[in-house]
């Protein structure tokens, strides 16, 4: 039960980080979605990041790109399902990079498709312009995803190592970790 509480606090903290001042796209949300796919029970892994987004969007404000943003985080959570059985530092790092690229491609396509009438022409050149002008935001996304993924995965692994639990089912903990307790 202690682990579940620690994970819940970390995920809530990650979600509410959207509400404090930060550079654009420099948030732990992709790390939260990726870690959720790895560490949370499959019943909650995809739901938790989406609920965190919905809750904070209710405060920040809803927008016409929500389907693209939520869809990208859903895909990142699915990447976490794959990472669950391939959890090595280099693959965690690679997944953080892939999460950044996925978010960049999906959400900026949404900007072009949904806001394109006023911002970008509906042409290949307009799409390329949209992606090109988004590159400064991609740097923030990339740095935030790598930093927060390292932090969240590091904290979660420390919790697995040092905080005893009897609730393995709630966290879908791998069998190998049961021997450490």
C-alpha atoms as one frame of an Amber mdcrd trajectory, in Angstrom:
protein
   0.000   0.000   0.000   2.918   2.383   0.689   4.178   2.022  -2.869   0.785
   2.733  -4.356   0.547   5.918  -2.294   4.052   7.010  -3.348   3.216   6.399
  -7.018  -0.081   8.260  -6.684   1.668  11.288  -5.142   4.351  11.306  -7.856
   1.791  11.082 -10.645  -0.367  13.828  -9.122   2.708  16.033  -8.718   3.587
  15.437 -12.369   0.061  16.313 -13.465  -0.134  19.485 -11.418   3.237  20.653
 -12.711   1.255  21.932 -15.694  -0.285  24.527 -13.393   2.945  26.188 -12.297
   5.025  28.460 -14.525   7.314  26.486 -16.822   8.841  26.793 -20.293   6.422
  25.694 -23.035   6.221  21.880 -23.312   8.721  21.341 -20.475   6.531  19.095
 -18.325   6.712  15.565 -16.906   3.493  14.414 -18.605   5.124  12.181 -21.224
   7.340  10.696 -18.516   4.214  10.086 -16.448   2.481   8.337 -19.363   5.575
   6.243 -20.112   6.129   5.326 -16.451   2.425   4.587 -16.042   2.655   2.049
 -18.859   5.622   0.414 -17.150   4.746   0.533 -13.467   0.969   0.736 -13.127
  -1.526  -2.061 -13.522  -2.741  -2.149 -17.126  -6.243  -1.199 -15.954  -4.953
   2.168 -14.740  -1.853   2.778 -16.862  -3.611   4.512 -19.752  -6.377   6.055
 -17.691  -4.182   7.865 -15.151  -2.329  10.152 -17.616  -5.544  10.952 -19.489
  -7.361  11.802 -16.272  -4.424  13.965 -15.188  -4.627  15.840 -18.495  -8.400
  16.198 -18.245  -8.225  17.483 -14.680  -5.561  20.062 -15.465  -7.228  21.048
 -18.754 -10.386  21.744 -16.761  -8.343  24.318 -14.837  -6.152  25.649 -17.683
  -8.858  25.528 -20.319 -10.035  23.116 -22.972  -8.784  23.534 -26.543  -9.362
  22.207 -30.041  -6.153  20.142 -30.069  -7.141  17.922 -27.134  -7.717  14.841
 -29.307  -4.182  15.113 -30.703  -2.572  15.779 -27.305  -4.516  13.030 -25.530
  -3.933  10.633 -28.427  -0.189  11.204 -28.278  -0.100  10.507 -24.539  -2.218
   7.400 -25.043   0.338   6.173 -27.603   3.173   6.993 -25.178   1.414   4.891
 -22.523   1.242   2.019 -25.014   4.969   2.442 -25.594   5.298   2.047 -21.816
   3.526  -1.326 -22.075   6.264  -2.466 -24.443   8.966  -0.984 -22.224   7.581
  -2.920 -19.241   9.270  -6.099 -20.465  12.320  -4.317 -21.951  13.260  -2.036
 -19.056  16.948  -1.277 -19.569  18.426   2.217 -19.151  19.235   2.623 -22.840
  15.699   1.573 -23.830  14.138   3.876 -21.227  16.211   6.737 -22.657  15.255
   5.745 -26.213  11.600   5.583 -25.223  11.823   9.090 -23.756  13.244  10.303
 -27.072  10.551   8.422 -29.005   7.896   9.980 -26.763   9.161  13.457 -27.626
   9.163  12.730 -31.348   5.710  11.151 -31.204   4.248  14.121 -29.309   5.911
  16.569 -31.738   4.636  14.816 -34.860   1.082  14.205 -33.653   0.392  17.544
 -31.979   1.942  19.691 -34.677   0.003  17.805 -37.309  -3.028  18.750 -35.219
  -1.978  22.401 -35.222  -1.684  22.308 -39.004  -4.936  20.395 -39.511  -7.098
  22.220 -36.949  -5.630  25.720 -36.853  -4.225  25.620 -40.347  -6.914  27.785
 -41.888  -5.589  30.796 -40.021  -1.949  29.816 -39.462  -0.743  27.556 -42.273
  -1.953  26.725 -45.772  -3.331  23.213 -46.233  -0.420  22.204 -48.406   2.731
  20.168 -47.927   4.635  23.451 -47.690   2.247  24.617 -44.955   2.755  21.376
 -43.017   6.533  21.688 -43.322   6.325  25.311 -42.152   4.246  24.223 -39.157
   6.812  21.611 -38.135   9.725  23.974 -38.774   8.277  26.740 -36.598   7.618
  24.214 -33.813  11.272  23.170 -33.482  11.985  25.527 -30.549   9.120  23.888
 -28.649  10.520  20.456 -29.529  13.761  21.286 -27.701  11.777  21.932 -24.516
   9.757  18.760 -25.026  12.888  16.703 -25.569  14.761  18.088 -22.549  11.704
  17.786 -20.303  10.885  14.241 -21.395  14.444  12.996 -20.907  14.893  14.744
 -17.555  11.545  13.753 -16.082  11.680  10.195 -17.431  15.051   9.732 -15.739
  13.715  11.187 -12.502  10.454   9.221 -12.452  12.018   5.907 -13.422  14.847
   6.455 -10.944  12.431   7.245  -8.117  10.160   4.320  -9.002  13.094   1.907
  -9.030  14.272   3.222  -5.636  10.758   2.749  -4.280  10.733  -0.846  -5.569
  14.050  -1.454  -3.919  13.488   0.167  -0.525   9.735   0.364   0.184   8.148
  -2.960   1.104   4.679  -3.835  -0.110   2.190  -6.657  -0.142   0.156  -5.220
  -3.029   1.947  -6.505  -6.105  -1.259  -6.756  -8.118  -1.988  -3.021  -7.836
   1.332  -2.155  -9.417   1.722  -5.120 -11.748   5.227  -5.567 -10.376   7.437
  -8.094 -12.185   8.014 -11.368 -10.382  11.773 -10.737 -10.157  11.177  -7.769
  -7.854   9.263  -9.925  -5.351  12.534 -11.591  -4.337  13.949  -8.294  -3.074
  11.294  -7.939  -0.397
